[in-house]
CSV table of C-alpha atoms and ligand atoms in Angstrom, one decimal:
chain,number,residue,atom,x,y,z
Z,7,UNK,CA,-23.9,-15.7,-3.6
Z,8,UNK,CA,-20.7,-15.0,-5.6
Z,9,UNK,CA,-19.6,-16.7,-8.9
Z,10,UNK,CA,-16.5,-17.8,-10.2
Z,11,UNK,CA,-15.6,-17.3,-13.5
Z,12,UNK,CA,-12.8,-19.6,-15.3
Z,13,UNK,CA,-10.1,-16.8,-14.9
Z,14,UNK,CA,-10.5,-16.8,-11.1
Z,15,UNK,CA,-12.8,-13.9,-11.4
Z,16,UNK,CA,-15.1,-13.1,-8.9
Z,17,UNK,CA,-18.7,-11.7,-9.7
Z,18,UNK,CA,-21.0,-10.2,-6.7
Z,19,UNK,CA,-24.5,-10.9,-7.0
Z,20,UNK,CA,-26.3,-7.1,-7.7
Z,21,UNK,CA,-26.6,-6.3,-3.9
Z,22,UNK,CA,-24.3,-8.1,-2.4
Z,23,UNK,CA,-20.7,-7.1,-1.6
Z,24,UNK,CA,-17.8,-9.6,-2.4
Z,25,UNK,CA,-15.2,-9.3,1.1
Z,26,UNK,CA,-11.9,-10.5,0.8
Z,27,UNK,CA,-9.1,-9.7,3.3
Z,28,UNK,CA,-6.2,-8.0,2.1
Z,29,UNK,CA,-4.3,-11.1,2.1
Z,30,UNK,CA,-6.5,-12.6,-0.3
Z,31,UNK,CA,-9.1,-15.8,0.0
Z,32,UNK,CA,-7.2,-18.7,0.2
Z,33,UNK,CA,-5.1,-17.7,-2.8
Z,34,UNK,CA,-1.1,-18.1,-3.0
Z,35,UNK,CA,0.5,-15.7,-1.2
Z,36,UNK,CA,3.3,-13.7,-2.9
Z,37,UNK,CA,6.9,-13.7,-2.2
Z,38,UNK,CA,7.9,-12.1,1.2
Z,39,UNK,CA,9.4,-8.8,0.3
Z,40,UNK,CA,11.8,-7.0,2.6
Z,41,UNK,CA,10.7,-5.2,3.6
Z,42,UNK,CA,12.1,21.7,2.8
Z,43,UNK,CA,9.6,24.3,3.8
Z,44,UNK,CA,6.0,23.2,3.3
Z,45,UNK,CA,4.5,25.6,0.7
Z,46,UNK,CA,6.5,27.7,-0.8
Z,47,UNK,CA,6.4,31.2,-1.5
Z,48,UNK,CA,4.7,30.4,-5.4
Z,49,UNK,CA,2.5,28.2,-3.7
Z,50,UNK,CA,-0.5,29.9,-2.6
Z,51,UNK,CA,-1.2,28.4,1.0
Z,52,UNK,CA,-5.0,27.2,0.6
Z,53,UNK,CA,-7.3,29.1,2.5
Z,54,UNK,CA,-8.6,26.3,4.7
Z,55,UNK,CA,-5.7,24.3,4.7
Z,56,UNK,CA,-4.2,25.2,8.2
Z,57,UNK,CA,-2.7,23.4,10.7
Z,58,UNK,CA,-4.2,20.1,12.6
Z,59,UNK,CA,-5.1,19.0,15.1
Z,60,UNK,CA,-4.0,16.3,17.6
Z,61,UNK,CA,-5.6,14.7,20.1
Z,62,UNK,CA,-5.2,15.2,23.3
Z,63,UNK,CA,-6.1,14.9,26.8
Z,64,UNK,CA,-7.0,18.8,27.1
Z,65,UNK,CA,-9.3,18.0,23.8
Z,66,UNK,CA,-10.5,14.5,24.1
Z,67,UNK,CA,-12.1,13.4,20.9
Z,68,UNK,CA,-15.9,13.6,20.7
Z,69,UNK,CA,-17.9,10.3,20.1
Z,70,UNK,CA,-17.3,9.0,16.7
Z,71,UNK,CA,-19.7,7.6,14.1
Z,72,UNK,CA,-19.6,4.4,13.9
Z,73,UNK,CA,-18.0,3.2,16.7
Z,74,UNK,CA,-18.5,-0.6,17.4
Z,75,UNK,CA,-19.1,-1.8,20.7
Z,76,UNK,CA,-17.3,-5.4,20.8
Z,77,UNK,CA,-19.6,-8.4,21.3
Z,78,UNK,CA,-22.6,-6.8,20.8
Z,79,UNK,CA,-25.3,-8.7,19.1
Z,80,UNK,CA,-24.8,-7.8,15.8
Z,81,UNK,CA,-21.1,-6.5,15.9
Z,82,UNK,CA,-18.7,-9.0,16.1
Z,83,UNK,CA,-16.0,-9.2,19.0
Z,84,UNK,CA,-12.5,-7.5,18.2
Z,85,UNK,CA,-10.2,-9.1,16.9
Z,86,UNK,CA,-7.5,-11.2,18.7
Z,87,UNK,CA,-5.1,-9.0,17.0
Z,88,UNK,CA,-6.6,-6.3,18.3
Z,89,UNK,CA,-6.2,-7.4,21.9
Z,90,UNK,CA,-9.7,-7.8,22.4
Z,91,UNK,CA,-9.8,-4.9,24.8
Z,92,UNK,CA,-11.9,-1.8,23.1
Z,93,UNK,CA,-14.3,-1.2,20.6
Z,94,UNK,CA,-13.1,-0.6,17.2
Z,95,UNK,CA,-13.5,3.2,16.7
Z,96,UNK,CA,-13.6,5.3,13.5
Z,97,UNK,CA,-13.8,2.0,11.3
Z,98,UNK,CA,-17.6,2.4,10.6
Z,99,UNK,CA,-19.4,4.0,8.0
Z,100,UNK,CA,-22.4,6.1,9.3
Z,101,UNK,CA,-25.5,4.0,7.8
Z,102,UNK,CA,-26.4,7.1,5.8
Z,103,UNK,CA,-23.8,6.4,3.8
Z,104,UNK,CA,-24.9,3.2,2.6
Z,105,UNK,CA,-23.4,1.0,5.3
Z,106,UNK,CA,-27.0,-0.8,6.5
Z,107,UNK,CA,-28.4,-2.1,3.7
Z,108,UNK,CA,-25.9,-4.1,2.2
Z,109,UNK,CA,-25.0,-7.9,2.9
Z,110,UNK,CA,-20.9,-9.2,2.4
Z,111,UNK,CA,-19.9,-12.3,1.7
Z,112,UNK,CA,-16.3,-13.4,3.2
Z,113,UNK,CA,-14.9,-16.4,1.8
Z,114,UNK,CA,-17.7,-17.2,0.1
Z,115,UNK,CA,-19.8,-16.7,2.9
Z,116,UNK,CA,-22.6,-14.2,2.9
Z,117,UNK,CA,-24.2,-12.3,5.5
Z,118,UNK,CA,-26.4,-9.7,5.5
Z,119,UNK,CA,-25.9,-7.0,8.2
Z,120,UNK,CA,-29.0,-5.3,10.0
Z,121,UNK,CA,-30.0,-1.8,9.5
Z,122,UNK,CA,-26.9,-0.2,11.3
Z,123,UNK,CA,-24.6,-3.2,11.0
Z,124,UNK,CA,-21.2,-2.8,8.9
Z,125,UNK,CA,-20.9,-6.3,6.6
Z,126,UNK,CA,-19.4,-8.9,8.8
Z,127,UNK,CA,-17.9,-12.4,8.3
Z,128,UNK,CA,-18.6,-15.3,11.1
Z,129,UNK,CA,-15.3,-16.2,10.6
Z,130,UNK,CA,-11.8,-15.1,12.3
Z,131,UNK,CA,-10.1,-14.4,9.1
Z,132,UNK,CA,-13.1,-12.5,7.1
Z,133,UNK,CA,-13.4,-9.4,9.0
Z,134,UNK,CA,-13.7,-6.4,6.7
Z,135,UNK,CA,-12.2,-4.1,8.4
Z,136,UNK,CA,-8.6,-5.1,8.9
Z,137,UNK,CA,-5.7,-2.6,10.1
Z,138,UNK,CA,-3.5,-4.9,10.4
Z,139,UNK,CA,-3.3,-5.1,6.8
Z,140,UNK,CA,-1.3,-1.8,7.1
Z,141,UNK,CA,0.6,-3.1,10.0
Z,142,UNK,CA,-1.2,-0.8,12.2
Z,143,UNK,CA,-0.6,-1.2,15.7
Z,144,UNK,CA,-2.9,-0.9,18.9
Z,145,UNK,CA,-1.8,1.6,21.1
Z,146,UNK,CA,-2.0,4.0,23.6
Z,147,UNK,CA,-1.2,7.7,22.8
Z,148,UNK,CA,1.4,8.3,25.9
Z,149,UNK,CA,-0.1,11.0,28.1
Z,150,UNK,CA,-3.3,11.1,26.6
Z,151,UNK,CA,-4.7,8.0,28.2
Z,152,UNK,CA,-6.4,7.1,24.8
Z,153,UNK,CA,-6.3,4.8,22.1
Z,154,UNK,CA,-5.7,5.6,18.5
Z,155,UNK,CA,-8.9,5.0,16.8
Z,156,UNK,CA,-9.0,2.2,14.1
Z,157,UNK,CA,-5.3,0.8,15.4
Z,158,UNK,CA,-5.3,-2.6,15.7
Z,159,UNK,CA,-2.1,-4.6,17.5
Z,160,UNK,CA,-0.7,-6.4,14.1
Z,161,UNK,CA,1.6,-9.4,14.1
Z,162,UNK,CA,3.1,-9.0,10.8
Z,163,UNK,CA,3.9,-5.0,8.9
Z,164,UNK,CA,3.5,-7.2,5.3
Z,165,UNK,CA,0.4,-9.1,5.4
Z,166,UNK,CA,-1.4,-8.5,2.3
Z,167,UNK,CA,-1.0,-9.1,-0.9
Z,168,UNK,CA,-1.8,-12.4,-3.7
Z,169,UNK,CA,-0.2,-13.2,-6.9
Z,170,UNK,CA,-3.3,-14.4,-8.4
Z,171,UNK,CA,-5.3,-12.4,-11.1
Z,172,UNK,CA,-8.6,-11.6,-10.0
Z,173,UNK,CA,-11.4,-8.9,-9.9
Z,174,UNK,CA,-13.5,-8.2,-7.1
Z,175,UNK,CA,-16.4,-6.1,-7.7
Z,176,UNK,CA,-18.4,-4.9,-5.6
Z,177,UNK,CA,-21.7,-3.8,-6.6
Z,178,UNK,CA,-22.4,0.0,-4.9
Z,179,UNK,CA,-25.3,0.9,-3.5
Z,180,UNK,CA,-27.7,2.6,-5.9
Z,181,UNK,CA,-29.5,4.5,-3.7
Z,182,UNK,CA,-26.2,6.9,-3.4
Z,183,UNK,CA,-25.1,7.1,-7.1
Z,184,UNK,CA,-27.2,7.7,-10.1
Z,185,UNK,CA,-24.3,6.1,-12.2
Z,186,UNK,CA,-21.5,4.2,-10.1
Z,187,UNK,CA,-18.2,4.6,-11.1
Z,188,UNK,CA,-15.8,1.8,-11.0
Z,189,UNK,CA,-12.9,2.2,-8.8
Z,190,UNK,CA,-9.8,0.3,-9.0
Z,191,UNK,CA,-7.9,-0.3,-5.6
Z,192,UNK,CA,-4.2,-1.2,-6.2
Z,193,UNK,CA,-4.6,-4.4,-4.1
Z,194,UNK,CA,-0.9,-5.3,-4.1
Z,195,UNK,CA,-0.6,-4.6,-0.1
Z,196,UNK,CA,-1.2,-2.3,2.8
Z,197,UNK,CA,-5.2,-1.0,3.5
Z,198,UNK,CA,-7.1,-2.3,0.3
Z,199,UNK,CA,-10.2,-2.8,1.8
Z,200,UNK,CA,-10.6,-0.1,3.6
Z,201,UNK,CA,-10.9,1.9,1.3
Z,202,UNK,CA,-12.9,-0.6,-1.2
Z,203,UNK,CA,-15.7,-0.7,2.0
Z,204,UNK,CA,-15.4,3.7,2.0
Z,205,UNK,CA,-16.0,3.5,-1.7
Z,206,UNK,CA,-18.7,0.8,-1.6
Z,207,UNK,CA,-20.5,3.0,0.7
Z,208,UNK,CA,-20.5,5.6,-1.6
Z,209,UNK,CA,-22.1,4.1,-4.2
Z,210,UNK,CA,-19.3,2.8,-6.3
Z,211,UNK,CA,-18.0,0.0,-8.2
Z,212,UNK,CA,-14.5,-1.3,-6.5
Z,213,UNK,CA,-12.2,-3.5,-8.4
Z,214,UNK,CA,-9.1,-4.8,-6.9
Z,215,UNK,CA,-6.1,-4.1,-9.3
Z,216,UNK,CA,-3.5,-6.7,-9.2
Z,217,UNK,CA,-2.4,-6.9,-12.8
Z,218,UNK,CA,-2.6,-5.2,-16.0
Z,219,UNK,CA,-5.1,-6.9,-17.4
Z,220,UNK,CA,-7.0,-5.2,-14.2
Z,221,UNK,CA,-6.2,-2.5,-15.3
Z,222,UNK,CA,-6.5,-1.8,-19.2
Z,223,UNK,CA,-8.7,-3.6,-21.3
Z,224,UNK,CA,-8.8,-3.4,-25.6
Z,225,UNK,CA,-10.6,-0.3,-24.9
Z,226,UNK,CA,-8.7,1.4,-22.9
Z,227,UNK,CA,-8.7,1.8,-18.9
Z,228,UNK,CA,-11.2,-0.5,-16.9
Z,229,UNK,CA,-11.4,2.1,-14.3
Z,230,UNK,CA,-12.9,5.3,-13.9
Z,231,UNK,CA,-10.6,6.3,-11.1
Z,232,UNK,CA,-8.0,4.7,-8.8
Z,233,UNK,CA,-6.6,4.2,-5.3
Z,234,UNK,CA,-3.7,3.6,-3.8
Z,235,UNK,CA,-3.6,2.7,-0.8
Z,236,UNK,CA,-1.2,3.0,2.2
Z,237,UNK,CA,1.3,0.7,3.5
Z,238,UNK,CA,4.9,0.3,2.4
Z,239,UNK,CA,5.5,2.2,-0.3
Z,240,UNK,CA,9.0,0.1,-1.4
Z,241,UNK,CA,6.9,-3.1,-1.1
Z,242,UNK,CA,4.5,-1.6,-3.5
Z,243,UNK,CA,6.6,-0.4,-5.8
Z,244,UNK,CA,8.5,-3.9,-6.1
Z,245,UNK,CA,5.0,-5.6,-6.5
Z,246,UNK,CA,4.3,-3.3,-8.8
Z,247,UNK,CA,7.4,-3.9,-10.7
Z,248,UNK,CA,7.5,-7.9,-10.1
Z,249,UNK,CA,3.5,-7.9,-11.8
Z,250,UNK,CA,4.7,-6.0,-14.7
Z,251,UNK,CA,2.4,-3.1,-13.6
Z,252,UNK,CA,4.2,0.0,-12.5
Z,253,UNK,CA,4.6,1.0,-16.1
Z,254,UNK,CA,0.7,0.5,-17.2
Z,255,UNK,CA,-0.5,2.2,-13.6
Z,256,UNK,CA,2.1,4.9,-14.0
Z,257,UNK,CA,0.8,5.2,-18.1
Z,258,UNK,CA,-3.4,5.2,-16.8
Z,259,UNK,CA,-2.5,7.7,-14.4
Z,260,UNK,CA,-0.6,9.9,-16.7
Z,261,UNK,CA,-3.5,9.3,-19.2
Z,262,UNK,CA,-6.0,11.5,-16.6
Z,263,UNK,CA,-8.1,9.0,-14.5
Z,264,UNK,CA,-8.6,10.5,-11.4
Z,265,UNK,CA,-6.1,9.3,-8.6
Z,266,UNK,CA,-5.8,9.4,-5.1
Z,267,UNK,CA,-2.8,7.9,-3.1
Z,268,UNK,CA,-2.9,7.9,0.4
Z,269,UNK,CA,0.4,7.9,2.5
Z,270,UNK,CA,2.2,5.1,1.0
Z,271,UNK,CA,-0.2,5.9,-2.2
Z,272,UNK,CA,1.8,9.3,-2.2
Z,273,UNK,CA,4.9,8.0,-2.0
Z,274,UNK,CA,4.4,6.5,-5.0
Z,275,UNK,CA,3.4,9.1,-6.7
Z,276,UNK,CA,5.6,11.4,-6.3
Z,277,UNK,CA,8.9,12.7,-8.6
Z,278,UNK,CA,11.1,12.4,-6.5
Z,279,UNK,CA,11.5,10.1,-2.5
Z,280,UNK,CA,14.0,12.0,-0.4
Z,281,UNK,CA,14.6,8.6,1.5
Z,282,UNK,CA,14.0,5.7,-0.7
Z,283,UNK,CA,14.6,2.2,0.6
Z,284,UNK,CA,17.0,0.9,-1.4
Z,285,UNK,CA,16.4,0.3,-5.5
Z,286,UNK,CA,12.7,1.9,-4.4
Z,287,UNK,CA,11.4,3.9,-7.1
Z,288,UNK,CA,8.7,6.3,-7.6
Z,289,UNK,CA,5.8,7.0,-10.6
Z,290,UNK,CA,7.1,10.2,-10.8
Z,291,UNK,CA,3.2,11.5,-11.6
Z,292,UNK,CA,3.4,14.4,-8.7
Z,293,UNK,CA,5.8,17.1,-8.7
Z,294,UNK,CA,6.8,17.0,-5.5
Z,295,UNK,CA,9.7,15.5,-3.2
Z,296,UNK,CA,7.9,13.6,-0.6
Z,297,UNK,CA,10.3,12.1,2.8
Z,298,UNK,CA,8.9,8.7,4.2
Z,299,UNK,CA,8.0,8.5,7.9
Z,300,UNK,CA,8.3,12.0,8.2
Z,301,UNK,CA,6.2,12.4,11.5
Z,302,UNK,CA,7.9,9.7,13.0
Z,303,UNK,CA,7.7,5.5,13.6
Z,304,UNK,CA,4.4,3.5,14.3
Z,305,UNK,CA,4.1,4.4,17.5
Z,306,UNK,CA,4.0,8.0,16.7
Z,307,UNK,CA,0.5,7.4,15.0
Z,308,UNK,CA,-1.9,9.7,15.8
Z,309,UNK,CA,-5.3,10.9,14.8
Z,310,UNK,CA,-5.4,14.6,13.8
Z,311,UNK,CA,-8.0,16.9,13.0
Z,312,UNK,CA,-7.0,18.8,9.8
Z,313,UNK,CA,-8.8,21.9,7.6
Z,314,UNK,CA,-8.3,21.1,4.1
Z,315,UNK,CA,-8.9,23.1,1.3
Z,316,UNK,CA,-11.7,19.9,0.8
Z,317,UNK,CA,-12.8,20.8,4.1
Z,318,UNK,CA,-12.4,19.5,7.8
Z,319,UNK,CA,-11.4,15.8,7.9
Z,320,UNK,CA,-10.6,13.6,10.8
Z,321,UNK,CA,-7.4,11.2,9.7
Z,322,UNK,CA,-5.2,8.7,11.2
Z,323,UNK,CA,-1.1,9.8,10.5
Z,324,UNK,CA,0.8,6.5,10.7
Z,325,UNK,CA,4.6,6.0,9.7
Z,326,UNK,CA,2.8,9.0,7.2
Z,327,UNK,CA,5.3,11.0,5.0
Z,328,UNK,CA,5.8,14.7,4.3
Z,329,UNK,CA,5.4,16.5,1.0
Z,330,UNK,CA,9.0,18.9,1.1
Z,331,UNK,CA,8.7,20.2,-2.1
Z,332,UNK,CA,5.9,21.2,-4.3
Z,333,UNK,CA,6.0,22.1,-8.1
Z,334,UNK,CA,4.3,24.9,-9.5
Z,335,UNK,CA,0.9,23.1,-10.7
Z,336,UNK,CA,0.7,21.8,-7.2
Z,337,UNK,CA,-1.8,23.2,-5.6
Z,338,UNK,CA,-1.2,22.5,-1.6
Z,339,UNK,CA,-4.8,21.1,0.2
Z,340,UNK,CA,-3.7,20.0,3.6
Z,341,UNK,CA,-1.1,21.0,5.8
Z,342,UNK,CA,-0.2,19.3,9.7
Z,343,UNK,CA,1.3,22.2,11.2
Z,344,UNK,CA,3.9,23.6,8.4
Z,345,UNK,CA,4.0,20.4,7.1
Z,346,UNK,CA,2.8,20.0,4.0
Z,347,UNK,CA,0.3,16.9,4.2
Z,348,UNK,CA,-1.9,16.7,0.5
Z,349,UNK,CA,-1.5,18.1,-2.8
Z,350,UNK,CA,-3.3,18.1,-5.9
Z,351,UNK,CA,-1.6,18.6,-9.4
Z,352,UNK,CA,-4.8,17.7,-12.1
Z,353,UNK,CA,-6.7,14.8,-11.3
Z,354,UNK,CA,-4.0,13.4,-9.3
Z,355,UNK,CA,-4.7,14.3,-5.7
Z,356,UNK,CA,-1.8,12.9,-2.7
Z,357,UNK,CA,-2.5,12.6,0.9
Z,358,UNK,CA,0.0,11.7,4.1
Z,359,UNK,CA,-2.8,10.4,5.8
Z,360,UNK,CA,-5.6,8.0,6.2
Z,361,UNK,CA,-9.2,9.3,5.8
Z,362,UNK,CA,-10.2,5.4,5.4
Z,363,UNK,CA,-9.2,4.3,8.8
Z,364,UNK,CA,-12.1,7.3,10.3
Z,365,UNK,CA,-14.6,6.6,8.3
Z,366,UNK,CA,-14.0,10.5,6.7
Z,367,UNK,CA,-15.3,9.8,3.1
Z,368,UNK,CA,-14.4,13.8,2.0
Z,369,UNK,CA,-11.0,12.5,-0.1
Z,370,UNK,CA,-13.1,9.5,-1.8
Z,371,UNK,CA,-16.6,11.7,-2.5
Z,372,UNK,CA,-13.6,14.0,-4.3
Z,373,UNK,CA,-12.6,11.2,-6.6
Z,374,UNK,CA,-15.9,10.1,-7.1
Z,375,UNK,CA,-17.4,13.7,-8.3
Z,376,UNK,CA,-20.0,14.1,-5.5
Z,377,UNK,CA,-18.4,15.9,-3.3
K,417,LIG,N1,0.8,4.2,6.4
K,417,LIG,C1,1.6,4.2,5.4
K,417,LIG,O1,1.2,4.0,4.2
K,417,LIG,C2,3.1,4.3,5.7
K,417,LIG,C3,3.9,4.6,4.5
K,417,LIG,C4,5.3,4.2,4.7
K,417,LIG,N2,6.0,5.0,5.6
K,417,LIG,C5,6.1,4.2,3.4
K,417,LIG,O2,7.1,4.7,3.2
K,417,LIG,O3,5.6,3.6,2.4
């Protein structure tokens, strides 16, 4: 079972995984908040960074890893947010990866899955996987007669989120990693533990960064790389900004721990927003001008087959932004057509897109060095 410490801190038991949702365990919830040619000519075009694929009906998807079939013994039914009528797809972690011998406990409660079992709470509110902490919808791709993978029908676009200083770790499985590195997940809003349950299954350490004192220790930085997540972007950055922690994220960064921001992640990264909402500002840690919602609203989400310069990855695009401009030590990895999708400048790596939400662990093996 879990422990807490005085500070609120939250200890797993070696072996056991710590689940929270993103909107915290019974914690305070925070104030509501209100919410150019893709590579140019300088930019060497990576050589298997082309194009992208979308589903469609003429190319169904093929059966995915991990799908869930609802009300199985075992998996739990979907959600009421997610209308209860399909399985979850693309959420689950192939048990190869460390998914099957792990146990969670959600809201202090712990269960331990079977051998190809994802973590699972027994209650409503504890599921692990959670899209509607991005404010991802459940649809229907019009004409294609099929659902978006991993998109869940979501009440509220700002769920997520506490005030409250904490660290979650979660302790890797050691069977994957010789020597797991800790990951901090900005845990402010959007799809934190999506990617803490990707990272978990590869072996690492995940702590939830919520303040500063997450962040930096006397030492230096607590983390050996970092996430951000997506959702909104402008929310972030005024979290950020109202827990005194966009300047010490923005000074880690710049300081070389390895960084991946995905879609709202790379909004924040970026020099410059074409599109801000308003007073939103940026870390200004990539060189590039990125434009928010560039492929369109919610219900344009879509899951795309890309060729990265990483290699081929299966995403989920969602109210995902487009990289417009790219500075010279920004090497281009992904591209959606002539869009410019991810980028990589150092140790910083952007993406428009959500490997989390397929299960494609390609982005996170990247940041962990075993890849
Ligand atoms: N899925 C996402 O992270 C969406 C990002 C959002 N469009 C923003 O500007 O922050």
């Amino acid at each position: 079972m879990h422990q807490l410490d005085a500070d609120g801190t939250a200890t797993a038991a070696p072996g056991l995984a710590l689940g929270t949702t993103s909107e915290g365990t019974g914690h305070t919830a925070p104030p509501r908040l209100g919410a150019q040619t893709p590579g140019s000519p300088e930019q060497p075009a990576p050589s298997r960074a082309s194009g992208g694929h979308t589903r469609s009906a003429a190319n169904p998807a093929p059966p995915r890893l991990g799908a869930q079939t609802p009300g199985s013994p075992g998996h739990p039914a979907p959600s009421r947010a997610s209308g209860g009528r399909r399985p979850r797809l693309g959420g689950g972690l192939p048990s190869s990866q460390g998914g099957g011998d792990r146990a969670a406990a959600i809201d202090g409660e712990i269960v331990a899955p079977g051998p190809d079992e994802r973590p699972q709470s027994r209650t409503a509110k504890g599921k692990i996987w959670d899209p509607a902490s991005l404010g991802i919808e459940h649809r229907t791709t019009a004409g294609t007669g099929r659902e978006h993978p991993g998109l869940a029908r979501s009440a509220s676009h700002e769920t997520a989120s506490t005030g409250f200083v904490a660290e979650l770790l979660l302790s890797g499985n050691s069977k994957s990693a010789t020597k797991a590195r800790t990951v901090g997940v900005l845990a402010l809003q959007g799809g934190v533990r999506e990617h803490a349950e990707l990272l978990f299954g590869l072996g690492a350490r995940v702590t939830y960064v919520r303040t500063a004192k997450d962040l930096v220790g006397p030492d230096g930085p607590r983390v050996d790389a970092l996430v951000l997540p997506g959702g909104e972007s402008s929310t972030i950055d005024r979290l950020l900004r109202i827990f005194d922690l966009f300047e010490p994220l923005r000074a880690t960064i710049a300081s070389g721990v390895p960084t991946l921001g995905t879609c709202a992640g790379l909004v924040l990264l970026a020099k410059t927003v074409l599109d801000p909402a308003p007073g939103q500002q940026s870390l200004g840690l990539l060189d590039i001008d990125v434009r928010r919602n560039a492929f369109g609203s919610q219900v344009d989400s879509a899951e795309v087959d890309l060729d990265t310069a990483d290699g081929p990855a299966t995403v989920a695009f969602i109210r995902a932004p487009r990289v417009d401009r790219v500075g010279p030590s920004v090497q281009v990895i992904a591209r959606r057509g002539e869009a410019t999708v991810g980028v990589r400048q150092g140790n910083i790596t952007g993406i428009a897109f959500h490997p989390e939400l397929t299960g494609t662990t390609l982005f996170h093996r990247n940041l962990l060095g075993i890849a």
